[in-house]
Amino acid sequence: LRNERVTIAGAGLVGSLVSIFLAKRGFAVDLVEKRPDMRRVDAAALARSGAAGRSINLAVSTRGLHALEQVGLREEILKQAIPMRGRMIHPVRGDLALLPYGKDESEYINSISRAELNKTLMSLAERTGKVRIQFETPVAESHLDSPVLIGTDGAASAVRAELMKRSGNKATEAHLDYGYKELSIAPGPGGSFRLFKNALHIWPRGNYMLIALPNLDGSFTCTLFLPFKGAMSFEALDRPAKVEAFFQEQFPDAVPLLDDLTGTFFSNPTGHMVTVKCEPWHDAGRTLLMGDAAHAIVPFFGQGMNCGFEDCTVLGDCLDRAKDWKSVFADFSRQRKPNADAIADMAVENFIEMRDKVADPRFQLEKAVEKILEAKYPDEYVSRYRLVTFSRVPYRVALEAGVVENAILAELCEGLKKPEDVDHERALRLIRERLAPVLRERAARD
Ligand SMILES: Cc1cc2nc3c(=O)[nH]c(=O)nc-3n(C[C@H](O)[C@H](O)[C@H](O)COP(=O)(O)OP(=O)(O)OC[C@H]3O[C@@H](n4cnc5c(N)ncnc54)[C@H](O)[C@@H]3O)c2cc1C
């Protein structure tokens, strides 16, 4: 396997990182990228090439950081990141509330600029001396016939289309009937932050929501999620006065902070969100799909890139074990496919949680009880969110654990007035009887 040439299509986040994994194992990599080199062109040119509307910043967490650590890049990348310790909930009126993500200060997620991360990974890939990136080179017939091709060309993958054609299968694409629009909050005087810096801000409003993630320069990137059609939708917000009235009514504390709200609203594109599932991910040891090309998911668990980076970790492990590409690709797909399906489903569920439930008193009661259980039984009760975000337990196990946890919380909260009155004896019995068997697999993995 060593010293072979590998072609990778797509120098996005996953393509750049996997090329480093391969280079470190002695492979020479030809990386072809459809867009111009983002380290050399200005933002306007990139926007024209199709990069506009992609999220400006992302949350990187344990799985992504572990993959970066495998190639010695964790600390370097974390220098570009801002820790976000919890969700800061903005009600229409009233006080803000910070809901911590983790069990304590040691667990947080990190806001990072997508473009800076991508540029850094490309430069580090080139620095290995084994990766050659060709820009403005869309994957073509000649690449599709390469002896070994890895498709990391994103949610609308051309490599996937070819693989599906050859196998006679079809990918499924489930589009949300919601879109998203990016807006921004400029830095305050001297690069200060005009909202609390170390949080992911969220304005949950039932059928829609606004979120904001911090950037290093003091700005925040905000994303509005809204249905495409209907009474309150992108279609309905067709004039500046309507946009202004909508924001004044729903997000009054954000309005004075937002940069040229209506100008940005009408000039920025409206993004689509899709879950892509497909099979097979590989053929006869010649072609493999990774990252969004294999498993695009909706962004509500902050896991798309983390999952793609975890693909790199698993591919590295498979390469260290196997003797030929065929078994590497088969082993990789067997391990990753059930986990990618699980995070895809959890991401859609989390969309509903973030949108509808965060403001619901019963949900808040269950989450408060969950926090108490996590604090009191830290080794026995680990929430689904923490399993996904702060551990590397397979996503499939996290999904199964979440189903059990929801049932336990529903039982414990029945008729409960205050979270601190939760029946601990019953809680512990339920945790040991129902959750422990699911999490046993976690212990085996950790
Ligand atoms: C609004 C939003 C918020 C998100 N937030 C998070 C988050 O907080 N945390 C997280 O982990 N994930 C998040 N994600 C998901 C994350 O962006 C993706 O999972 C991640 O970018 C996937 O990386 P990738 O390299 O597989 O694909 P991409 O990043 O899409 O890269 C694909 C690359 O392939 C290139 N390409 C495309 N077609 C061709 C072709 N024909 N030939 C050659 N090159 C081609 C593209 O130009 C691009 O460079 C978010 C996504 C969105 C939309």
Short mmCIF file of C-alpha atoms and ligand atoms in Angstrom, two decimals:
data_model
loop_
_atom_site.label_atom_id
_atom_site.label_comp_id
_atom_site.label_asym_id
_atom_site.label_seq_id
_atom_site.Cartn_x
_atom_site.Cartn_y
_atom_site.Cartn_z
CA LEU A 1 0.00 0.00 0.00
CA ARG A 2 2.82 2.42 0.74
CA ASN A 3 4.21 4.90 -1.78
CA GLU A 4 1.15 4.74 -3.99
CA ARG A 5 -0.42 7.83 -5.50
CA VAL A 6 -3.88 8.69 -4.25
CA THR A 7 -6.21 11.18 -5.91
CA ILE A 8 -8.55 13.15 -3.66
CA ALA A 9 -11.42 15.19 -5.10
CA GLY A 10 -12.29 18.30 -3.02
CA ALA A 11 -9.85 20.28 -0.85
CA GLY A 12 -12.50 21.25 1.69
CA LEU A 13 -12.15 20.48 5.37
CA VAL A 14 -12.21 16.71 5.09
CA GLY A 15 -10.21 16.42 1.84
CA SER A 16 -7.43 18.61 3.25
CA LEU A 17 -7.27 16.69 6.53
CA VAL A 18 -7.39 13.22 5.00
CA SER A 19 -4.57 14.18 2.65
CA ILE A 20 -2.44 14.92 5.75
CA PHE A 21 -3.37 11.52 7.22
CA LEU A 22 -2.28 9.84 3.98
CA ALA A 23 0.90 11.90 3.62
CA LYS A 24 1.94 10.99 7.16
CA ARG A 25 1.60 7.34 6.13
CA GLY A 26 3.87 7.79 3.12
CA PHE A 27 1.37 8.27 0.30
CA ALA A 28 1.73 10.88 -2.42
CA VAL A 29 -1.55 12.77 -2.84
CA ASP A 30 -2.99 14.68 -5.78
CA LEU A 31 -5.74 16.88 -4.42
CA VAL A 32 -8.03 18.47 -7.01
CA GLU A 33 -10.25 21.38 -6.02
CA LYS A 34 -12.87 23.08 -8.12
CA ARG A 35 -12.57 26.52 -6.48
CA PRO A 36 -9.66 28.98 -6.67
CA ASP A 37 -7.08 28.92 -3.88
CA MET A 38 -8.81 30.72 -0.99
CA ARG A 39 -5.41 31.73 0.41
CA ARG A 40 -4.80 33.87 -2.68
CA VAL A 41 -8.15 35.25 -3.84
CA ASP A 42 -10.37 37.78 -2.16
CA ALA A 43 -13.70 36.96 -0.57
CA ALA A 44 -15.70 38.36 -3.51
CA ALA A 45 -14.03 36.02 -5.99
CA LEU A 46 -14.66 33.08 -3.68
CA ALA A 47 -18.31 34.07 -3.39
CA ARG A 48 -18.60 34.07 -7.18
CA SER A 49 -17.05 30.59 -7.27
CA GLY A 50 -19.86 29.23 -5.10
CA ALA A 51 -18.47 29.48 -1.58
CA ALA A 52 -21.04 32.08 -0.47
CA GLY A 53 -23.78 30.89 1.83
CA ARG A 54 -21.64 28.23 3.45
CA SER A 55 -21.33 28.69 7.18
CA ILE A 56 -18.68 31.21 8.15
CA ASN A 57 -17.87 29.58 11.46
CA LEU A 58 -18.27 26.10 12.86
CA ALA A 59 -18.18 24.36 16.22
CA VAL A 60 -15.36 21.87 16.59
CA SER A 61 -15.58 19.37 19.44
CA THR A 62 -14.02 16.13 20.75
CA ARG A 63 -14.22 13.96 17.62
CA GLY A 64 -12.81 16.67 15.38
CA LEU A 65 -10.12 17.60 17.90
CA HIS A 66 -9.10 13.96 18.29
CA ALA A 67 -8.57 13.63 14.54
CA LEU A 68 -6.48 16.82 14.52
CA GLU A 69 -4.46 15.51 17.44
CA GLN A 70 -3.67 12.32 15.50
CA VAL A 71 -1.67 14.41 13.05
CA GLY A 72 -0.30 16.80 15.67
CA LEU A 73 -2.52 19.77 14.76
CA ARG A 74 -4.90 20.08 17.72
CA GLU A 75 -3.07 22.87 19.57
CA GLU A 76 -2.31 24.85 16.42
CA ILE A 77 -5.97 24.78 15.35
CA LEU A 78 -7.27 25.56 18.85
CA LYS A 79 -5.27 28.81 18.78
CA GLN A 80 -7.79 30.00 16.17
CA ALA A 81 -10.83 29.02 18.24
CA ILE A 82 -13.12 30.58 20.86
CA PRO A 83 -14.46 28.28 23.61
CA MET A 84 -18.26 28.26 23.89
CA ARG A 85 -19.27 26.95 27.30
CA GLY A 86 -23.01 26.77 26.82
CA ARG A 87 -26.12 27.94 25.03
CA MET A 88 -27.09 31.49 25.96
CA ILE A 89 -30.86 31.60 25.63
CA HIS A 90 -32.38 34.94 24.59
CA PRO A 91 -36.12 35.09 25.37
CA VAL A 92 -38.26 37.74 23.64
CA ARG A 93 -38.38 39.56 26.99
CA GLY A 94 -36.69 38.84 30.28
CA ASP A 95 -33.33 37.62 31.45
CA LEU A 96 -30.76 35.68 29.46
CA ALA A 97 -29.97 32.16 30.71
CA LEU A 98 -26.73 30.24 30.13
CA LEU A 99 -27.26 26.47 29.84
CA PRO A 100 -23.81 24.86 30.11
CA TYR A 101 -22.99 22.21 27.49
CA GLY A 102 -20.82 20.02 29.66
CA LYS A 103 -20.76 18.54 33.11
CA ASP A 104 -18.17 21.13 34.20
CA GLU A 105 -15.71 23.75 32.97
CA SER A 106 -13.62 21.14 31.15
CA GLU A 107 -16.33 20.45 28.55
CA TYR A 108 -16.99 23.09 25.90
CA ILE A 109 -17.18 23.42 22.15
CA ASN A 110 -15.04 25.72 20.02
CA SER A 111 -16.09 28.32 17.48
CA ILE A 112 -13.69 28.46 14.55
CA SER A 113 -13.64 30.19 11.18
CA ARG A 114 -14.30 27.70 8.38
CA ALA A 115 -12.14 29.61 5.91
CA GLU A 116 -9.17 29.99 8.28
CA LEU A 117 -9.37 26.31 9.26
CA ASN A 118 -9.52 25.24 5.62
CA LYS A 119 -6.59 27.49 4.66
CA THR A 120 -4.49 26.21 7.56
CA LEU A 121 -5.21 22.57 6.69
CA MET A 122 -4.32 23.15 3.03
CA SER A 123 -1.03 24.80 3.97
CA LEU A 124 -0.18 22.05 6.44
CA ALA A 125 -1.02 19.44 3.80
CA GLU A 126 1.38 21.09 1.33
CA ARG A 127 4.01 21.39 4.03
CA THR A 128 4.21 17.57 4.28
CA GLY A 129 5.88 17.72 0.85
CA LYS A 130 3.67 14.87 -0.32
CA VAL A 131 0.43 16.68 -1.19
CA ARG A 132 -0.01 18.65 -4.42
CA ILE A 133 -3.19 20.73 -4.67
CA GLN A 134 -4.52 21.71 -8.08
CA PHE A 135 -7.06 24.52 -7.86
CA GLU A 136 -9.82 25.41 -10.32
CA THR A 137 -9.80 21.76 -11.31
CA PRO A 138 -13.20 20.10 -11.04
CA VAL A 139 -13.02 16.34 -10.80
CA ALA A 140 -13.04 14.96 -14.36
CA GLU A 141 -13.23 11.62 -16.18
CA SER A 142 -9.48 11.15 -15.87
CA HIS A 143 -9.68 11.46 -12.07
CA LEU A 144 -12.68 9.17 -11.85
CA ASP A 145 -10.57 6.49 -13.51
CA SER A 146 -7.62 6.91 -11.11
CA PRO A 147 -6.41 3.67 -9.51
CA VAL A 148 -7.33 5.09 -6.06
CA LEU A 149 -9.76 8.00 -5.71
CA ILE A 150 -11.23 9.43 -2.52
CA GLY A 151 -14.26 11.67 -3.04
CA THR A 152 -14.44 14.47 -0.48
CA ASP A 153 -16.30 16.83 -2.76
CA GLY A 154 -19.10 17.71 -0.38
CA ALA A 155 -22.87 17.34 -0.22
CA ALA A 156 -23.38 17.65 -4.00
CA SER A 157 -20.55 15.21 -4.74
CA ALA A 158 -19.74 14.41 -8.37
CA VAL A 159 -17.76 11.35 -7.23
CA ARG A 160 -20.85 10.06 -5.42
CA ALA A 161 -22.97 10.56 -8.54
CA GLU A 162 -20.49 8.47 -10.54
CA LEU A 163 -20.30 5.76 -7.88
CA MET A 164 -24.09 5.53 -7.70
CA LYS A 165 -24.27 5.32 -11.49
CA ARG A 166 -21.77 2.48 -11.59
CA SER A 167 -23.47 0.55 -8.80
CA GLY A 168 -26.98 1.13 -10.14
CA ASN A 169 -28.02 2.63 -6.77
CA LYS A 170 -29.50 6.00 -5.89
CA ALA A 171 -28.56 8.33 -3.03
CA THR A 172 -31.47 9.60 -0.95
CA GLU A 173 -31.61 13.34 -0.37
CA ALA A 174 -33.99 14.59 2.31
CA HIS A 175 -34.27 18.37 2.11
CA LEU A 176 -35.55 20.35 5.09
CA ASP A 177 -38.31 22.77 4.21
CA TYR A 178 -36.27 25.29 6.21
CA GLY A 179 -33.51 27.48 4.88
CA TYR A 180 -30.85 29.56 6.59
CA LYS A 181 -29.45 33.03 6.14
CA GLU A 182 -26.23 34.41 7.60
CA LEU A 183 -26.20 37.85 9.22
CA SER A 184 -23.54 39.48 11.34
CA ILE A 185 -22.84 41.49 14.45
CA ALA A 186 -19.82 43.78 14.11
CA PRO A 187 -17.16 43.99 16.85
CA GLY A 188 -17.52 46.66 19.53
CA PRO A 189 -14.91 49.37 20.18
CA GLY A 190 -11.37 47.99 20.19
CA GLY A 191 -12.45 44.56 18.98
CA SER A 192 -14.68 43.95 22.01
CA PHE A 193 -17.58 41.48 22.00
CA ARG A 194 -21.06 43.01 22.13
CA LEU A 195 -22.60 39.78 23.42
CA PHE A 196 -21.14 37.39 25.99
CA LYS A 197 -18.10 35.98 24.19
CA ASN A 198 -17.95 32.37 25.38
CA ALA A 199 -21.37 31.06 24.39
CA LEU A 200 -23.42 29.98 21.43
CA HIS A 201 -26.28 32.48 21.52
CA ILE A 202 -29.70 31.21 20.62
CA TRP A 203 -33.07 32.90 20.18
CA PRO A 204 -35.52 29.95 20.08
CA ARG A 205 -38.94 30.93 18.75
CA GLY A 206 -40.95 27.82 18.02
CA ASN A 207 -41.08 27.68 14.26
CA TYR A 208 -37.82 29.55 13.71
CA MET A 209 -34.68 30.58 15.48
CA LEU A 210 -31.62 32.77 15.35
CA ILE A 211 -28.17 31.70 16.57
CA ALA A 212 -24.86 33.56 16.91
CA LEU A 213 -21.30 32.22 17.19
CA PRO A 214 -18.31 34.39 18.19
CA ASN A 215 -15.34 35.15 15.93
CA LEU A 216 -11.80 36.07 17.02
CA ASP A 217 -12.13 39.69 15.81
CA GLY A 218 -15.02 40.41 18.22
CA SER A 219 -17.76 39.89 15.62
CA PHE A 220 -20.50 37.26 15.75
CA THR A 221 -21.84 35.31 12.79
CA CYS A 222 -25.59 34.91 13.14
CA THR A 223 -27.73 32.37 11.32
CA LEU A 224 -31.48 32.72 10.94
CA PHE A 225 -33.36 29.46 10.37
CA LEU A 226 -36.81 29.90 8.88
CA PRO A 227 -39.27 27.92 6.73
CA PHE A 228 -39.00 28.59 3.00
CA LYS A 229 -42.75 29.05 2.64
CA GLY A 230 -45.73 29.93 4.85
CA ALA A 231 -47.00 32.74 7.06
CA MET A 232 -43.60 33.55 8.54
CA SER A 233 -41.03 32.43 6.00
CA PHE A 234 -38.30 33.54 3.63
CA GLU A 235 -40.98 33.83 0.99
CA ALA A 236 -43.14 36.06 3.23
CA LEU A 237 -40.24 38.34 4.24
CA ASP A 238 -40.06 39.96 0.84
CA ARG A 239 -39.60 43.62 1.82
CA PRO A 240 -37.19 45.45 4.16
CA ALA A 241 -40.07 46.77 6.31
CA LYS A 242 -41.32 43.23 6.91
CA VAL A 243 -37.87 41.98 7.86
CA GLU A 244 -37.43 44.85 10.29
CA ALA A 245 -40.85 44.34 11.87
CA PHE A 246 -40.24 40.59 12.20
CA PHE A 247 -36.88 41.10 13.91
CA GLN A 248 -38.26 43.86 16.19
CA GLU A 249 -41.03 41.56 17.33
CA GLN A 250 -39.02 38.34 17.69
CA PHE A 251 -35.41 39.28 18.35
CA PRO A 252 -35.61 42.80 19.85
CA ASP A 253 -32.30 42.58 21.72
CA ALA A 254 -30.45 41.51 18.56
CA VAL A 255 -31.77 44.31 16.34
CA PRO A 256 -29.49 47.14 17.57
CA LEU A 257 -26.47 44.84 17.21
CA LEU A 258 -27.09 43.45 13.72
CA ASP A 259 -25.03 44.96 10.95
CA ASP A 260 -27.17 46.49 8.17
CA LEU A 261 -29.90 43.94 8.84
CA THR A 262 -32.05 44.45 5.77
CA GLY A 263 -29.14 45.05 3.36
CA THR A 264 -27.47 41.80 4.47
CA PHE A 265 -30.75 39.91 4.55
CA PHE A 266 -31.46 40.65 0.91
CA SER A 267 -27.92 40.35 -0.41
CA ASN A 268 -26.89 37.10 1.32
CA PRO A 269 -28.04 33.86 -0.27
CA THR A 270 -30.55 31.58 1.46
CA GLY A 271 -28.94 28.22 2.20
CA HIS A 272 -30.60 24.81 1.89
CA MET A 273 -30.12 21.93 4.31
CA VAL A 274 -30.06 18.34 3.25
CA THR A 275 -29.45 14.88 4.66
CA VAL A 276 -27.77 12.62 2.10
CA LYS A 277 -27.60 8.87 2.61
CA CYS A 278 -26.12 6.52 0.05
CA GLU A 279 -24.75 3.06 -0.40
CA PRO A 280 -22.23 1.75 -1.31
CA TRP A 281 -19.52 4.21 -0.25
CA HIS A 282 -16.83 2.35 -2.19
CA ASP A 283 -16.21 0.10 -5.15
CA ALA A 284 -13.62 -2.64 -5.51
CA GLY A 285 -10.85 -0.75 -3.74
CA ARG A 286 -10.75 2.04 -6.32
CA THR A 287 -13.15 4.73 -5.12
CA LEU A 288 -14.23 5.78 -1.62
CA LEU A 289 -16.54 8.54 -0.37
CA MET A 290 -15.81 10.43 2.85
CA GLY A 291 -17.19 13.49 4.67
CA ASP A 292 -20.30 15.22 3.34
CA ALA A 293 -19.93 13.39 0.01
CA ALA A 294 -20.83 10.16 1.83
CA HIS A 295 -23.08 11.55 4.55
CA ALA A 296 -24.19 15.19 4.46
CA ILE A 297 -26.24 16.02 7.54
CA VAL A 298 -28.21 19.04 8.74
CA PRO A 299 -26.17 21.37 10.98
CA PHE A 300 -28.15 21.15 14.24
CA PHE A 301 -25.80 18.95 16.22
CA GLY A 302 -22.68 20.82 15.10
CA GLN A 303 -21.27 17.49 13.93
CA GLY A 304 -20.94 17.49 10.12
CA MET A 305 -17.27 18.40 10.09
CA ASN A 306 -16.59 16.54 13.33
CA CYS A 307 -18.05 13.41 11.77
CA GLY A 308 -15.99 13.95 8.61
CA PHE A 309 -12.84 14.41 10.70
CA GLU A 310 -13.68 11.22 12.60
CA ASP A 311 -13.83 9.52 9.18
CA CYS A 312 -10.14 10.46 8.84
CA THR A 313 -9.29 8.86 12.20
CA VAL A 314 -11.08 5.66 11.22
CA LEU A 315 -9.50 5.56 7.76
CA GLY A 316 -6.09 5.95 9.39
CA ASP A 317 -6.83 2.98 11.69
CA CYS A 318 -8.03 0.89 8.75
CA LEU A 319 -4.87 1.73 6.79
CA ASP A 320 -2.70 0.68 9.70
CA ARG A 321 -4.41 -2.73 9.79
CA ALA A 322 -5.14 -3.70 6.20
CA LYS A 323 -2.98 -4.85 3.31
CA ASP A 324 -4.96 -3.65 0.30
CA TRP A 325 -7.32 -0.82 -0.63
CA LYS A 326 -10.25 -3.12 -1.10
CA SER A 327 -10.20 -4.25 2.52
CA VAL A 328 -9.42 -0.72 3.77
CA PHE A 329 -12.46 0.71 1.96
CA ALA A 330 -14.73 -2.17 2.99
CA ASP A 331 -13.62 -2.00 6.63
CA PHE A 332 -14.04 1.79 6.69
CA SER A 333 -17.54 1.69 5.23
CA ARG A 334 -18.65 -1.12 7.53
CA GLN A 335 -17.56 0.86 10.57
CA ARG A 336 -18.75 4.29 9.52
CA LYS A 337 -22.04 3.81 7.69
CA PRO A 338 -24.22 2.89 10.74
CA ASN A 339 -22.64 5.74 12.71
CA ALA A 340 -23.14 8.29 9.94
CA ASP A 341 -26.79 7.23 9.66
CA ALA A 342 -27.17 7.66 13.43
CA ILE A 343 -25.74 11.20 13.58
CA ALA A 344 -27.83 12.14 10.52
CA ASP A 345 -30.99 11.15 12.37
CA MET A 346 -29.90 12.79 15.63
CA ALA A 347 -29.12 16.04 13.78
CA VAL A 348 -32.68 16.22 12.45
CA GLU A 349 -34.04 15.49 15.95
CA ASN A 350 -31.83 18.18 17.43
CA PHE A 351 -33.26 20.65 14.94
CA ILE A 352 -36.68 20.04 16.47
CA GLU A 353 -35.22 20.29 19.97
CA MET A 354 -33.45 23.59 19.34
CA ARG A 355 -36.40 25.06 17.48
CA ASP A 356 -39.40 23.95 19.51
CA LYS A 357 -38.41 22.57 22.84
CA VAL A 358 -35.69 24.72 24.38
CA ALA A 359 -38.31 27.24 25.52
CA ASP A 360 -40.79 24.59 26.75
CA PRO A 361 -41.09 24.33 30.59
CA ARG A 362 -41.41 20.52 30.55
CA PHE A 363 -38.26 20.22 28.40
CA GLN A 364 -36.43 22.58 30.74
CA LEU A 365 -37.54 20.47 33.73
CA GLU A 366 -36.24 17.30 32.07
CA LYS A 367 -32.95 19.00 31.18
CA ALA A 368 -32.59 20.29 34.76
CA VAL A 369 -33.18 16.76 36.11
CA GLU A 370 -30.66 15.48 33.57
CA LYS A 371 -28.05 17.95 34.87
CA ILE A 372 -28.68 16.75 38.43
CA LEU A 373 -28.25 13.12 37.39
CA GLU A 374 -25.08 13.91 35.45
CA ALA A 375 -23.59 15.78 38.40
CA LYS A 376 -24.54 13.11 40.94
CA TYR A 377 -23.72 10.01 38.86
CA PRO A 378 -21.06 11.27 36.43
CA ASP A 379 -19.85 7.82 35.45
CA GLU A 380 -23.27 6.28 35.04
CA TYR A 381 -25.42 8.99 33.48
CA VAL A 382 -23.90 10.67 30.41
CA SER A 383 -26.40 12.67 28.32
CA ARG A 384 -26.75 12.01 24.61
CA TYR A 385 -25.49 15.49 23.88
CA ARG A 386 -22.32 14.80 25.87
CA LEU A 387 -21.84 11.37 24.30
CA VAL A 388 -22.01 12.95 20.85
CA THR A 389 -20.04 16.09 21.61
CA PHE A 390 -17.54 15.23 24.33
CA SER A 391 -16.80 11.55 23.72
CA ARG A 392 -15.86 9.28 20.84
CA VAL A 393 -18.39 6.59 21.63
CA PRO A 394 -19.88 5.46 18.29
CA TYR A 395 -22.77 7.73 17.25
CA ARG A 396 -24.96 4.65 17.02
CA VAL A 397 -24.46 3.97 20.75
CA ALA A 398 -25.22 7.62 21.57
CA LEU A 399 -28.47 7.35 19.61
CA GLU A 400 -29.51 4.23 21.51
CA ALA A 401 -28.52 5.76 24.85
CA GLY A 402 -30.56 8.89 24.04
CA VAL A 403 -33.73 6.89 23.50
CA VAL A 404 -33.29 5.21 26.90
CA GLU A 405 -32.43 8.51 28.62
CA ASN A 406 -35.53 10.25 27.27
CA ALA A 407 -37.70 7.46 28.61
CA ILE A 408 -35.98 7.62 32.02
CA LEU A 409 -36.37 11.43 32.22
CA ALA A 410 -40.02 11.26 31.16
CA GLU A 411 -40.72 8.75 33.93
CA LEU A 412 -38.84 10.72 36.57
CA CYS A 413 -40.49 14.04 35.63
CA GLU A 414 -44.05 12.73 35.66
CA GLY A 415 -45.85 14.82 38.28
CA LEU A 416 -42.55 16.41 39.41
CA LYS A 417 -42.76 20.11 40.37
CA LYS A 418 -39.10 20.98 40.99
CA PRO A 419 -36.02 19.25 39.56
CA GLU A 420 -34.37 18.99 42.99
CA ASP A 421 -37.28 16.82 44.20
CA VAL A 422 -36.33 14.04 41.78
CA ASP A 423 -36.49 10.56 43.31
CA HIS A 424 -32.82 9.52 43.40
CA GLU A 425 -33.41 5.94 44.40
CA ARG A 426 -35.69 5.40 41.43
CA ALA A 427 -33.35 7.32 39.14
CA LEU A 428 -30.38 5.17 40.02
CA ARG A 429 -32.38 1.98 39.60
CA LEU A 430 -33.54 3.08 36.12
CA ILE A 431 -30.03 4.15 35.12
CA ARG A 432 -28.53 0.83 36.18
CA GLU A 433 -31.26 -1.32 34.68
CA ARG A 434 -31.70 0.46 31.38
CA LEU A 435 -28.82 2.78 30.53
CA ALA A 436 -25.85 0.76 31.78
CA PRO A 437 -26.30 -2.08 29.25
CA VAL A 438 -26.29 0.42 26.36
CA LEU A 439 -23.24 2.26 27.63
CA ARG A 440 -21.24 -0.89 28.23
CA GLU A 441 -20.18 -0.69 24.61
CA ARG A 442 -18.85 2.78 25.37
CA ALA A 443 -16.53 1.45 28.04
CA ALA A 444 -15.24 -1.13 25.57
CA ARG A 445 -14.48 1.66 23.09
CA ASP A 446 -13.00 4.26 25.46
C1 LIG B 1 -24.93 26.43 8.25
C2 LIG B 1 -24.00 25.28 8.54
C3 LIG B 1 -23.43 25.18 9.79
C4 LIG B 1 -22.58 24.12 10.10
N1 LIG B 1 -22.04 24.04 11.36
C5 LIG B 1 -21.24 23.01 11.68
C6 LIG B 1 -20.64 22.92 12.98
O1 LIG B 1 -20.86 23.78 13.83
N2 LIG B 1 -19.83 21.86 13.25
C7 LIG B 1 -19.57 20.90 12.35
O2 LIG B 1 -18.85 19.94 12.68
N3 LIG B 1 -20.11 20.95 11.10
C8 LIG B 1 -20.92 21.98 10.74
N4 LIG B 1 -21.44 22.06 9.48
C9 LIG B 1 -21.15 20.98 8.52
C10 LIG B 1 -19.82 21.16 7.84
O3 LIG B 1 -19.80 22.40 7.19
C11 LIG B 1 -19.62 20.04 6.81
O4 LIG B 1 -19.93 18.80 7.37
C12 LIG B 1 -18.17 20.04 6.34
O5 LIG B 1 -17.88 21.23 5.68
C13 LIG B 1 -17.94 18.84 5.42
O6 LIG B 1 -16.64 18.92 4.91
P1 LIG B 1 -16.31 18.26 3.51
O7 LIG B 1 -14.87 18.51 3.29
O8 LIG B 1 -16.85 16.87 3.47
O9 LIG B 1 -17.19 19.07 2.45
P2 LIG B 1 -17.04 20.61 2.05
O10 LIG B 1 -16.60 21.42 3.19
O11 LIG B 1 -18.33 20.96 1.38
O12 LIG B 1 -15.86 20.60 0.98
C14 LIG B 1 -16.03 20.05 -0.30
C15 LIG B 1 -14.95 20.61 -1.21
O13 LIG B 1 -15.04 19.98 -2.48
C16 LIG B 1 -14.97 20.96 -3.49
N5 LIG B 1 -15.70 20.42 -4.67
C17 LIG B 1 -17.05 20.31 -4.83
N6 LIG B 1 -17.33 19.76 -6.00
C18 LIG B 1 -16.13 19.49 -6.60
C19 LIG B 1 -15.79 18.91 -7.84
N7 LIG B 1 -16.71 18.50 -8.71
N8 LIG B 1 -14.47 18.79 -8.14
C20 LIG B 1 -13.51 19.21 -7.26
N9 LIG B 1 -13.80 19.79 -6.06
C21 LIG B 1 -15.10 19.92 -5.75
C22 LIG B 1 -15.63 22.18 -2.87
O14 LIG B 1 -15.26 23.36 -3.54
C23 LIG B 1 -15.09 22.11 -1.46
O15 LIG B 1 -13.84 22.72 -1.32
C24 LIG B 1 -22.28 23.13 9.12
C25 LIG B 1 -22.85 23.23 7.85
C26 LIG B 1 -23.70 24.30 7.55
C27 LIG B 1 -24.30 24.38 6.18
#
